[in-house]
Short mmCIF file of C-alpha atoms and ligand atoms in Angstrom, two decimals:
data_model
loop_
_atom_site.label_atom_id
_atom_site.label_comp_id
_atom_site.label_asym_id
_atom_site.label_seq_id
_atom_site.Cartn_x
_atom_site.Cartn_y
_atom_site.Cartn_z
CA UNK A 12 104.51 95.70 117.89
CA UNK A 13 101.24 97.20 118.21
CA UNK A 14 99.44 98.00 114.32
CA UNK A 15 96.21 100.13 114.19
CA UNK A 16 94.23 99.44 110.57
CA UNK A 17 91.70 102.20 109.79
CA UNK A 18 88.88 101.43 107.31
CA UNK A 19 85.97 103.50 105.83
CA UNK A 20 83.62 101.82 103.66
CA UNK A 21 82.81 103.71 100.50
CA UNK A 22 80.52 101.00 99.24
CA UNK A 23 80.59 97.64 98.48
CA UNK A 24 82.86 95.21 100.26
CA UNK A 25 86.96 95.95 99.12
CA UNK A 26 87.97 98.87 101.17
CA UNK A 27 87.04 95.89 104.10
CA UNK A 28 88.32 93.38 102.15
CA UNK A 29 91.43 94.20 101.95
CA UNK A 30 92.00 95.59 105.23
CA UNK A 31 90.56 92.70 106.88
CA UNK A 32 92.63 90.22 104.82
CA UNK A 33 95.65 92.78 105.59
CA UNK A 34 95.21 92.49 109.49
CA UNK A 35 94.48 88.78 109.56
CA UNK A 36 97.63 88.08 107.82
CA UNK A 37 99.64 90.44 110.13
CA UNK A 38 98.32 88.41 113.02
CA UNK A 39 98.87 84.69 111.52
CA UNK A 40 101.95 85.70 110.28
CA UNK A 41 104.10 87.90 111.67
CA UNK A 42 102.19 88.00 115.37
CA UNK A 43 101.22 91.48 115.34
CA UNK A 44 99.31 92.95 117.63
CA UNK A 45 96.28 94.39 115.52
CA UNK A 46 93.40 96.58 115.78
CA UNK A 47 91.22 97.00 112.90
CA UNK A 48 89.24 100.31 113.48
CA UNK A 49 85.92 100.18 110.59
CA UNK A 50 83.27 102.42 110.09
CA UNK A 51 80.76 99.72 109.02
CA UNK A 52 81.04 97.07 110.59
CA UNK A 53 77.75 95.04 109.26
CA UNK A 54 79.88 95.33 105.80
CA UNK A 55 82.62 93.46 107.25
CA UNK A 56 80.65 90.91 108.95
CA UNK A 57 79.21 90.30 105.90
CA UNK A 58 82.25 87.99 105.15
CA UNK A 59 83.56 87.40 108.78
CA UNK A 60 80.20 85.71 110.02
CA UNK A 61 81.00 85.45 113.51
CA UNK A 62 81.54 89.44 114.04
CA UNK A 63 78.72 90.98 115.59
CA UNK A 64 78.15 94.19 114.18
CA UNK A 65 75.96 95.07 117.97
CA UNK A 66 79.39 95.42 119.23
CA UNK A 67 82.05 98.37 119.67
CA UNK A 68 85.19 95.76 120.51
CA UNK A 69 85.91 92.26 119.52
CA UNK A 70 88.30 89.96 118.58
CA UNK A 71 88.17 87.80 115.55
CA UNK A 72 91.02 85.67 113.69
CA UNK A 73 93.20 87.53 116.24
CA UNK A 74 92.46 90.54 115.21
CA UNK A 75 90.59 93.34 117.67
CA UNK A 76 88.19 94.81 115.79
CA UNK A 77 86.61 98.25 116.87
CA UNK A 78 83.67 100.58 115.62
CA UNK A 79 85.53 103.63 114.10
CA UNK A 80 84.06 106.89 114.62
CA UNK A 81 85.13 110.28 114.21
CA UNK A 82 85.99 110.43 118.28
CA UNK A 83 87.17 107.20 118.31
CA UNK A 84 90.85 107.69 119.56
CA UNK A 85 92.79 105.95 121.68
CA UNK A 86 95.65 107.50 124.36
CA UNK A 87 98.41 105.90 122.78
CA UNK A 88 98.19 105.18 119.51
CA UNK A 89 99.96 102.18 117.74
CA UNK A 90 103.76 101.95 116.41
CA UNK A 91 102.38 101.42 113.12
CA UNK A 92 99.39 103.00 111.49
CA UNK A 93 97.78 102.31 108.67
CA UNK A 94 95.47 104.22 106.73
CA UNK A 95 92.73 102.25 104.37
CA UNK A 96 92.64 104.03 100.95
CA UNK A 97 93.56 107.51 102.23
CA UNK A 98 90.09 106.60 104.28
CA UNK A 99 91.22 110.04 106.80
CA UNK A 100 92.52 109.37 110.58
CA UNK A 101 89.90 110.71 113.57
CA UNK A 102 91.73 114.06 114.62
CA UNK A 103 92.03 113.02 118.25
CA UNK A 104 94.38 109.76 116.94
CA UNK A 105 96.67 111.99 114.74
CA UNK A 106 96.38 114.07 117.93
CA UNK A 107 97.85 110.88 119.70
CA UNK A 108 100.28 110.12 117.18
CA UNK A 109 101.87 113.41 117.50
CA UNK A 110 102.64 113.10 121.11
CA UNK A 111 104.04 109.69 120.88
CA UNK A 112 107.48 109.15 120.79
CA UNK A 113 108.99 107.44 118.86
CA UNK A 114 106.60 108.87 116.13
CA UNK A 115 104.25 106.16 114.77
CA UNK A 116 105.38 105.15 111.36
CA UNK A 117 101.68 106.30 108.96
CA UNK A 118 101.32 104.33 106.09
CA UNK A 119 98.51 105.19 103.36
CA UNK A 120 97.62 102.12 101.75
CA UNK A 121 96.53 102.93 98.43
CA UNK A 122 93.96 101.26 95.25
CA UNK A 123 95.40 98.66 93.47
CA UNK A 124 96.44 99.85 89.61
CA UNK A 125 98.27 98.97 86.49
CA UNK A 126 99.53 101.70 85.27
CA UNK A 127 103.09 102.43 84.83
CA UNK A 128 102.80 105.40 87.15
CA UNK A 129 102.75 103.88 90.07
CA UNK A 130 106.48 102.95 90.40
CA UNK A 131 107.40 106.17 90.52
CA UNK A 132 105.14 107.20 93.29
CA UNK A 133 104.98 103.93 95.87
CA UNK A 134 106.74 104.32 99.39
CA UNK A 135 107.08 108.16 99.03
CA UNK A 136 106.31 110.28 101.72
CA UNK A 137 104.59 113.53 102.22
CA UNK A 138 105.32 115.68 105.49
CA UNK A 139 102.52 116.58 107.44
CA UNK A 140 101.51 119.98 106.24
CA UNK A 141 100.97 121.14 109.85
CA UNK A 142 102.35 118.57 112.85
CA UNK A 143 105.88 116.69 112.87
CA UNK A 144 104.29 113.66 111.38
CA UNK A 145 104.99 112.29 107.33
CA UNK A 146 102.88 109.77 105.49
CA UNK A 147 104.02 107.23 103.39
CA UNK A 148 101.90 105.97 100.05
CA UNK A 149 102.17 102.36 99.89
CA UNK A 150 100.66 101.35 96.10
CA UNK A 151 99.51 97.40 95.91
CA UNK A 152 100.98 97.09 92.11
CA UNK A 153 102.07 94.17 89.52
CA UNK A 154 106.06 95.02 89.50
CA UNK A 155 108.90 94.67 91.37
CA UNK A 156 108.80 98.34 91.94
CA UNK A 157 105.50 98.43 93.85
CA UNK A 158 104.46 96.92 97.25
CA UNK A 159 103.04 93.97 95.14
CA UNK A 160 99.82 91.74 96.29
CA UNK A 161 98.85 90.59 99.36
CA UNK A 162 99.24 86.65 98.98
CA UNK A 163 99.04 84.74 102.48
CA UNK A 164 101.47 82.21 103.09
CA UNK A 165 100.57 78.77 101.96
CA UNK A 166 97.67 80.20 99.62
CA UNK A 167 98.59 78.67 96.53
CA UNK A 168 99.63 75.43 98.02
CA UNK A 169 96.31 75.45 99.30
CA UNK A 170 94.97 75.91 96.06
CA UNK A 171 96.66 73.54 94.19
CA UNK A 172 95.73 70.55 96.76
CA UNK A 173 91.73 71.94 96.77
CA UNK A 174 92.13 71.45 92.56
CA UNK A 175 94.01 68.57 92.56
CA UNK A 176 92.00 67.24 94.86
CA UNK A 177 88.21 68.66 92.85
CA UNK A 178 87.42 66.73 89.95
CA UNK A 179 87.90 69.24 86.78
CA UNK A 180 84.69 69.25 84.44
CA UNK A 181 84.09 66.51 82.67
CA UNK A 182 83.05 66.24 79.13
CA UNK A 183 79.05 67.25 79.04
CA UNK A 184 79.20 68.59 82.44
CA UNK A 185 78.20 72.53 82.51
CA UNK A 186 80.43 75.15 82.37
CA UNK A 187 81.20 76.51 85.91
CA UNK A 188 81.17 80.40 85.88
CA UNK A 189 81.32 82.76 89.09
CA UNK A 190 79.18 86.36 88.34
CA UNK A 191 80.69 88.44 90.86
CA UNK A 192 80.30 91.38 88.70
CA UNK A 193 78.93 95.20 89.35
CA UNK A 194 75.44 96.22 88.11
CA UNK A 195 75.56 95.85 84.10
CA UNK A 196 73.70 96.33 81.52
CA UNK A 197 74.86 94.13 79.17
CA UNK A 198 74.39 91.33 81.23
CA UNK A 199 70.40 90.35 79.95
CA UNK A 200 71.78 89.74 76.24
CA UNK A 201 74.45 87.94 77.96
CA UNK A 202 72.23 85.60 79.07
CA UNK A 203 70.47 85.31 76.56
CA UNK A 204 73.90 84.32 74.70
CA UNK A 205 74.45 82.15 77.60
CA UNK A 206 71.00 79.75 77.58
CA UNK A 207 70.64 79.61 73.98
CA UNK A 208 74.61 78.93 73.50
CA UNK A 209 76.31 75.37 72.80
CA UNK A 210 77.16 74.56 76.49
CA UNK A 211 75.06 74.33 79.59
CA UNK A 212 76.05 76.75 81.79
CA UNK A 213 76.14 76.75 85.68
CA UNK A 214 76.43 80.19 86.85
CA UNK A 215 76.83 81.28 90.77
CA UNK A 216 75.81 84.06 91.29
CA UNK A 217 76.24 85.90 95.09
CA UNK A 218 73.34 86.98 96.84
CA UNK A 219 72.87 90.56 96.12
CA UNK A 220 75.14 90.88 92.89
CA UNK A 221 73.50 91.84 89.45
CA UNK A 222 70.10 91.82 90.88
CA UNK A 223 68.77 94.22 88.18
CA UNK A 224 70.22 92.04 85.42
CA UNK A 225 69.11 89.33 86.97
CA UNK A 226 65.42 91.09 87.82
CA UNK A 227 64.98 92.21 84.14
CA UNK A 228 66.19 88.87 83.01
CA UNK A 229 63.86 86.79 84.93
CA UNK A 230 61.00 89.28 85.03
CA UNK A 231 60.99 89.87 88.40
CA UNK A 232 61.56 85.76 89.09
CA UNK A 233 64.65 86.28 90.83
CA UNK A 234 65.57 82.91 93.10
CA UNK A 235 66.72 83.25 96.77
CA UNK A 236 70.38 82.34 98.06
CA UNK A 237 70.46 78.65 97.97
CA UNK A 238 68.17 78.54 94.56
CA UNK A 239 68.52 78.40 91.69
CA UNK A 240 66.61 78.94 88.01
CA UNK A 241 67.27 77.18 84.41
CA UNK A 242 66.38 79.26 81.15
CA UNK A 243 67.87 76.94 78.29
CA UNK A 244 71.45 75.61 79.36
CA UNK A 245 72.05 78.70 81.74
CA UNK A 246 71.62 77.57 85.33
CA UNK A 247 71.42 80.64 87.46
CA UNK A 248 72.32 79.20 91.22
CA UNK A 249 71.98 82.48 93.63
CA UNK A 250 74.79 81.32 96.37
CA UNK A 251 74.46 82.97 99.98
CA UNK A 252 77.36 85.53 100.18
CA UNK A 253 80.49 83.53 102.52
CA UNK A 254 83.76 84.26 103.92
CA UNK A 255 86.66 85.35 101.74
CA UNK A 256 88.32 81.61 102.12
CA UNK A 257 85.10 79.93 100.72
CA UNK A 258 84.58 82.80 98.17
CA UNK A 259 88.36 81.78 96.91
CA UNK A 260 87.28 78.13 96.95
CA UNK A 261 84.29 79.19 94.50
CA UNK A 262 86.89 80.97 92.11
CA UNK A 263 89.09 77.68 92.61
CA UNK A 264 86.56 75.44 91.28
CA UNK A 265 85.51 77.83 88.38
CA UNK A 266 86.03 77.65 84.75
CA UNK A 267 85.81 81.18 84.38
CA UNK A 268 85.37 83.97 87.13
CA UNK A 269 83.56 87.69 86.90
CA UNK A 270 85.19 89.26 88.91
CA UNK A 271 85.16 93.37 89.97
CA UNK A 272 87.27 96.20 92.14
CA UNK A 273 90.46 95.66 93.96
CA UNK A 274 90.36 92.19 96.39
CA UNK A 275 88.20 89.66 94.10
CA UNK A 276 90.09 90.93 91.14
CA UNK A 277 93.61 89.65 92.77
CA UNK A 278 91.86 87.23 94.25
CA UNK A 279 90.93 85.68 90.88
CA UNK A 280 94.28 85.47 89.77
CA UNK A 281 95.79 83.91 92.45
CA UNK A 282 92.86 80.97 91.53
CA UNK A 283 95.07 80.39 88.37
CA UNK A 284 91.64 80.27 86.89
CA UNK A 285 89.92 82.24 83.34
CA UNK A 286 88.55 85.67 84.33
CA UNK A 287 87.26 88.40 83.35
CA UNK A 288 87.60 92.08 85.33
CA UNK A 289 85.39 94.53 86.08
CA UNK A 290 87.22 97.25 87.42
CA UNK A 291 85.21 99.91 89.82
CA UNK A 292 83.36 102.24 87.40
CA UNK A 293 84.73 105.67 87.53
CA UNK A 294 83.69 109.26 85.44
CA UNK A 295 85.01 109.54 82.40
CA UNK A 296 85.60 105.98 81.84
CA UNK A 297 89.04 106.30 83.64
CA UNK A 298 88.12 102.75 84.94
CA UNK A 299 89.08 102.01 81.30
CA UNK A 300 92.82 102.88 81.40
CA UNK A 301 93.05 100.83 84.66
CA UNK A 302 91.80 97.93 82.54
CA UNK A 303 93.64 98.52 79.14
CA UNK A 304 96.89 99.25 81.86
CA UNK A 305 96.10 95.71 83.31
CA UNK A 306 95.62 93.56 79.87
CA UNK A 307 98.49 95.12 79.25
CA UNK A 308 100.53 93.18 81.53
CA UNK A 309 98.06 89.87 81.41
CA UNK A 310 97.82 89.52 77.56
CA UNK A 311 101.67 90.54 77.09
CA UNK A 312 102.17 86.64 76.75
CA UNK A 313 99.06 85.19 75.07
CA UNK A 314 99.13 83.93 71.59
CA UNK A 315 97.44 86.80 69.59
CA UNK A 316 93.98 85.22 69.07
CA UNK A 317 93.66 84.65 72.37
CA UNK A 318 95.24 88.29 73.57
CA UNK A 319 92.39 89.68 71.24
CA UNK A 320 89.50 87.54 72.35
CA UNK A 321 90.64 88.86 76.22
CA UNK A 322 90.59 92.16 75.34
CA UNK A 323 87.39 92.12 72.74
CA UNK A 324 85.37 90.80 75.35
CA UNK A 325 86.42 92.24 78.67
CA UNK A 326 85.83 95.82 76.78
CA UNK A 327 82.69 95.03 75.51
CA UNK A 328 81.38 93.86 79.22
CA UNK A 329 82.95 96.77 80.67
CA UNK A 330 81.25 99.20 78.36
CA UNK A 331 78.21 96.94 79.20
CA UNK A 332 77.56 96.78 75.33
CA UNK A 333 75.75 93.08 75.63
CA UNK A 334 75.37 93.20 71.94
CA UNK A 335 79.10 93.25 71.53
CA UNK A 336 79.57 90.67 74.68
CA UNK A 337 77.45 87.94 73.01
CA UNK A 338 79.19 88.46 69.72
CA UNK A 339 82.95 88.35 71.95
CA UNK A 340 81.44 85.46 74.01
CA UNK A 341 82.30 82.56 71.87
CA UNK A 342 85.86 83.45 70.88
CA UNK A 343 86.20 84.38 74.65
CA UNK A 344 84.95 80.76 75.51
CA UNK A 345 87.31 78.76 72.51
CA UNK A 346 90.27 80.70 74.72
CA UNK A 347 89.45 78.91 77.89
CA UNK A 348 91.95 76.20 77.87
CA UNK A 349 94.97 78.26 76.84
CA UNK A 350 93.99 80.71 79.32
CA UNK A 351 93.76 78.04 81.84
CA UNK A 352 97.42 77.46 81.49
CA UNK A 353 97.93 81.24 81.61
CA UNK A 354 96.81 81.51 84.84
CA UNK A 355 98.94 78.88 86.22
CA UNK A 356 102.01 81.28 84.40
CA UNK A 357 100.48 84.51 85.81
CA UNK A 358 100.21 83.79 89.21
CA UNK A 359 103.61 81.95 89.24
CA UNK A 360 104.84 85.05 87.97
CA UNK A 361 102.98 87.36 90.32
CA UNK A 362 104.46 85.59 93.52
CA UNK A 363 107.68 86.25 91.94
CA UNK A 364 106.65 90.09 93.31
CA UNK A 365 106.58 91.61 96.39
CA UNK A 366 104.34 90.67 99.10
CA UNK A 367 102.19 93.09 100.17
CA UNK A 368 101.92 92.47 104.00
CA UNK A 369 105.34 90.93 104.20
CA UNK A 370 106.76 94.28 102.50
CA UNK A 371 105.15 96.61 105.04
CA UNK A 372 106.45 94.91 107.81
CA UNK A 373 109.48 94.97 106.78
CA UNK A 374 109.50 98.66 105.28
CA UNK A 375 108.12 99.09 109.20
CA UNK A 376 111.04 96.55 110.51
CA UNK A 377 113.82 98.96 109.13
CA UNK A 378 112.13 102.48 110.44
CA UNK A 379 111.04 101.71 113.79
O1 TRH B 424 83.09 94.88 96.68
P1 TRH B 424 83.97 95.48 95.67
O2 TRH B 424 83.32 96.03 94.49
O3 TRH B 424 84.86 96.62 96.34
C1 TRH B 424 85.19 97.79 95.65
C2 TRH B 424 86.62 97.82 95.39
O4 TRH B 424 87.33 97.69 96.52
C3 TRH B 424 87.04 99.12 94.75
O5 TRH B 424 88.43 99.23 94.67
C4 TRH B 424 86.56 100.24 95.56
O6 TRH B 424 86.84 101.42 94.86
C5 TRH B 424 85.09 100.08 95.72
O7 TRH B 424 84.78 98.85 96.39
C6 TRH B 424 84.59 101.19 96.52
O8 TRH B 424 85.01 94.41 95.13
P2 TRH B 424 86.27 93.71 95.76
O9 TRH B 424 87.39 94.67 95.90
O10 TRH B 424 86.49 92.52 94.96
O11 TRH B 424 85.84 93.28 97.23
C7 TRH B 424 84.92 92.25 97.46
C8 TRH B 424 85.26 91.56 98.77
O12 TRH B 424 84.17 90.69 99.16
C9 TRH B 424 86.49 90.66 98.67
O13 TRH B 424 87.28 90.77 99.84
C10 TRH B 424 85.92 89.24 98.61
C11 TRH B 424 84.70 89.42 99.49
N1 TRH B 424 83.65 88.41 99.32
C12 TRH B 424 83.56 87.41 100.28
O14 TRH B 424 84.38 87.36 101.21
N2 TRH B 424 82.54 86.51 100.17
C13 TRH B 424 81.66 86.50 99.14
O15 TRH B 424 80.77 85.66 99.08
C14 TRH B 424 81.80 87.52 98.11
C15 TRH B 424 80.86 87.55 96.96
C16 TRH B 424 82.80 88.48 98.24
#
C-alpha cells in the first residue's frame, strides 16, 4: 500500500513532529510504502539530522521524503492520503485523487485535545463539496472513543530498560528539569525561585527555547548549546536541539519535564515522568480550556493536595504570572514523588487506548 503524508509547518516543530513520527512508524511497522510531502524541510531536519534540506527527494528511516509545493503533484496519487492538521492538499493531487480508482481513502489528521467534544466528532466524514471525494477527521484524543496516541511499538519497554538501567538521583544530587517550554514571561522570577530555592537545580534547556527569558535573565549572558551557566543552585545547561529518540531519552532521565504543543506534550507522558504543559497559546486564552480539559483527565486520580498543586502551578505558568509560579513552585516540587508514581499509572492507562498509527491502518485496512 502506497501512503502519501502532507505537512505544512505553521511554526515551531509539531505539525513535523508528528507527521514524521506518523510515517516512520508506518514504515517500521506495518511496511508501508510512505512519502512524506513537507513544506519546510530545514524544520524537519532539525530533528532528522541526516535529511538534507538542499534536496527535493530522499529517503530517510524508510520514509521518502519530498519538498511540498503548491505544484507538487504526482500522476497517481497514493491509496491512502493523509492530510497534516487540515495543512490543504496541492490542487493538482486532489486533481489526481479524483481520477484514481479506487478513490484514495483522505484522512485529516487533526490537533491533539481534551475536551469531551472530540468523541463525537473523530472518524466522521465530510463529502467533498465539489468532486466525488469525502474526508475523514481523525482526532488524536485520551479515550477509547478517539484515534488515541501515537505510541511506537516497544516504546515503553524501551523506556523502562533506559530507567532501570540510569541511576535515579541520588540524595544531594540536583534536580533534573527539561525547559522545553514556549516564550514566557514568567519564567525570570522562576528562576529566580529556582537559584535561590532549597535544591540545586540542573536545568536543560534546548538550543533556541526561552531565549528571551533566558536573555533577560542572564543579561544578555546567554551560553551556547553545549554550555552551560550557574546563578545560585540553578544550572542552566543550553543542550544542542537532537532527534526525537534522544529528546525522549532527555524526558526519560528527568525529574520533571516543561513541556509545550501537541508531540512533546504526549511525548512527556509516555516518559512516566513529572510534567508540566504548555499548551500552544491561542486568542482568547482558549489554550486554557485545552489545559483545564486535560488536568481534567490527569488529576482525576491524584490525592487532592497534589491535584491542586498540578493545577495551581501549571495555571500560573501558563498565564506566565511568575509571581504566582514561584509561590506554586514549592508545593509543585513536595508533589514530585507521588506524581512520579502517577505517571507510571497514566501512561499504563493511556496504552490501554487506541493507537494512533495502528488505528488508521486499520480504519484504512477495512475501506480499501
Ligand atoms: O514545536 P511545538 O511547539 O509544535 C507546536 C505544536 O505542534 C502545536 O500543536 C502547533 O499548533 C504548533 O506547533 C504550531 O511543540 P511539539 O508539538 O512538542 O513539537 C516539538 C517536536 O520537536 C517534537 O516532535 C519533539 C521534537 N524535538 C526533537 O526531536 N528534538 C529536540 O531536541 C527537541 C527540543 C524537540
Amino acid at each position: 500500500m502506497r501512503w502519501d503524508v502532507f505537512c505544512r509547518v505553521i511554526d515551531n516543530y509539531g505539525d513535523a513532529g508528528v507527521c514524521w513520527r506518523l510515517a516512520r512508524q508506518l514504515v517500521a511497522e506495518h511496511g508501508i510504502a510512505v512519502t512524506l510531502w513537507i513544506d519546510r524541510l530545514a524544520t524537519l531536519a532539525r530533528f532528522a539530522p541526516s535529511l538534507d534540506p538542499a534536496l527535493a527527494q530522499q529517503r530517510d528511516c524508510g520514509v521518502i521524503v519530498r519538498t511540498l509545493d503548491d505544484g507538487s503533484a504526482r500522476s497517481d496519487a497514493a491509496d491512502v492520503v493523509i492530510e497534516g492538521f487540515g495543512c490543504g492538499l496541492p490542487p493538482r493531487y486532489v486533481d489526481a485523487m479524483t481520477a484514481r480508482k479506487p478513490t484514495p481513502l483522505w484522512v485529516n489528521l487533526e490537533y491533539l485535545s481534551a475536551e469531551p467534544w472530540v468523541d463525537t466528532v473523530h472518524a466522521i466524514a465530510s463529502p467533498h463539496p465539489r468532486l466525488a471525494l469525502r474526508r475523514y477527521f481523525w482526532f488524536p484524543g485520551f479515550t477509547p472513543g478517539t484515534g488515541g496516541l501515537l505510541r511506537e511499538a516497544g516504546l515503553l519497554e524501551a523506556r523502562d530498560a533506559y530507567q532501570s538501567a540510569t541511576s535515579q538521583r541520588a540524595a544531594g544530587e540536583p534536580l533534573r528539569i527539561v525547559l522545553f517550554s514556549y516564550p514566557n514571561r514568567g519564567l525570570p522570577a522562576l528562576f529566580d525561585a529556582w537559584s535561590e530555592g532549597d535544591d540545586a537545580i540542573a536545568c536543560s534547556v534546548p538550543e533556541g527555547v526561552a531565549t528571551a527569558a533566558l536573555d533577560q535573565w542572564l543579561r544578555g549572558d546567554v551560553p551556547h548549546a553545549g554550555q552551560s551557566v550557574t546563578h545560585g543552585h540553578l544550572a542552566l545547561d543550553v543542550v544542542p536541539f537532537t532527534t526525537q529518540d534522544a529528546f525522549d531519552r532527555l524526558l526519560w532521565r528527568a525529574d520533571a519535564s516543561f513541556v509545550r504543543g501537541e508531540d512533546s506534550f504526549v511525548r512527556a507522558q509516555w516518559s512516566a515522568r513529572p510534567f508540566v504543559w504548555q499548551p500552544y497559546p491561542q486568542e482568547a486564552g482558549a489554550h486554557r480550556l485545552k489545559l483545564d480539559a486535560f488536568l481534567a483527565r490527569y488529576a482525576a486520580s491524584l490525592h487532592a493536595p497534589t491535584a491542586a498543586a498540578v493545577a495551581t502551578f501549571w495555571r500560573a505558568f501558563n498565564d506566565e504570572d511568575g509571581v504566582a509560579a514561584a509561590d506554586a513552585w514549592p508545593a509543585f516540587r513536595d508533589a514530585l514523588a507521588p506524581l512520579a508514581a502517577h505517571g507510571r499509572s497514566w501512561a499504563a492507562h493511556l496504552a490501554t487506548l487506541p493507537e494512533l498509527g495502528s488505528g488508521l491502518v486499520e480504519f484504512a485496512r477495512d475501506r480499501l
